[in-house]
Amino acid sequence: MCMIQQGNKILLMNRPDAKGFPGYIAPGGKVDFPESIVNGAIREVREETGLIVKDIIYKGLEESCEPNTGLRYMVFNYLATAFEGELLVNPPEGELLWVDKEEALKLPMQDWFKRRFPLFFEEGTFELSEVWDEGTGRILDETIKHYPAGLSQGAS
């Protein structure tokens, strides 16, 4: 997933119900083997918006685990503050809209995206991990970690 920011505005797409994850969301998608995670994010942005992102910054990881099925779903999150190109006239995943960053959370969006949204704009990186039960839809356990910018990992 890649949040695109230009000044005080961010680019979101309004996904229709038929596409899954309806509501406003940042561009993103699956990584094609053998491309890298970051190249997958760049490609997905281009396919969904027409923009070629530059200065892409890794912001964090969100993972969800379902112990009954053994499913682990991981989303690598990026922020892009520079890009080139023009927005697609007929984007394939939903209408594209530049929104004031402070107004974005007023739009209809998935709870998981709403929770992750402010983390794109904080200094450093984040890691969200949750264990959920598919049958009940309940989150059984959750861990949220923040890593400040410039923190030396592995030092004791």
PDB file of C-alpha atoms in Angstrom, residues 1-2 35-49 51-56 78 80:
ATOM      1  CA  MET A   1       0.000   0.000   0.000  1.00  0.00           C
ATOM      2  CA  CYS A   2       1.291   3.443  -0.866  1.00  0.00           C
ATOM      3  CA  GLU A  35       9.408  -8.424  -8.076  1.00  0.00           C
ATOM      4  CA  SER A  36      10.498  -6.757  -4.848  1.00  0.00           C
ATOM      5  CA  ILE A  37       7.950  -5.478  -2.343  1.00  0.00           C
ATOM      6  CA  VAL A  38       8.785  -1.826  -3.095  1.00  0.00           C
ATOM      7  CA  ASN A  39       8.646  -2.386  -6.871  1.00  0.00           C
ATOM      8  CA  GLY A  40       5.260  -4.057  -6.402  1.00  0.00           C
ATOM      9  CA  ALA A  41       4.004  -0.959  -4.556  1.00  0.00           C
ATOM     10  CA  ILE A  42       5.322   1.334  -7.299  1.00  0.00           C
ATOM     11  CA  ARG A  43       3.710  -0.822 -10.022  1.00  0.00           C
ATOM     12  CA  GLU A  44       0.359  -1.018  -8.213  1.00  0.00           C
ATOM     13  CA  VAL A  45       0.258   2.790  -7.839  1.00  0.00           C
ATOM     14  CA  ARG A  46       0.975   3.201 -11.559  1.00  0.00           C
ATOM     15  CA  GLU A  47      -1.694   0.642 -12.550  1.00  0.00           C
ATOM     16  CA  GLU A  48      -4.350   2.077 -10.219  1.00  0.00           C
ATOM     17  CA  THR A  49      -3.651   5.806 -10.582  1.00  0.00           C
ATOM     18  CA  LEU A  51       1.208   8.104 -11.371  1.00  0.00           C
ATOM     19  CA  ILE A  52       4.851   7.047 -11.106  1.00  0.00           C
ATOM     20  CA  VAL A  53       5.860   7.583  -7.485  1.00  0.00           C
ATOM     21  CA  LYS A  54       9.311   8.850  -6.516  1.00  0.00           C
ATOM     22  CA  ASP A  55      10.932   9.320  -3.107  1.00  0.00           C
ATOM     23  CA  ILE A  56       9.018   6.339  -1.727  1.00  0.00           C
ATOM     24  CA  TYR A  78       4.851   3.242   1.960  1.00  0.00           C
ATOM     25  CA  ALA A  80       5.370   8.820  -1.560  1.00  0.00           C
TER      26      ALA A  80
END
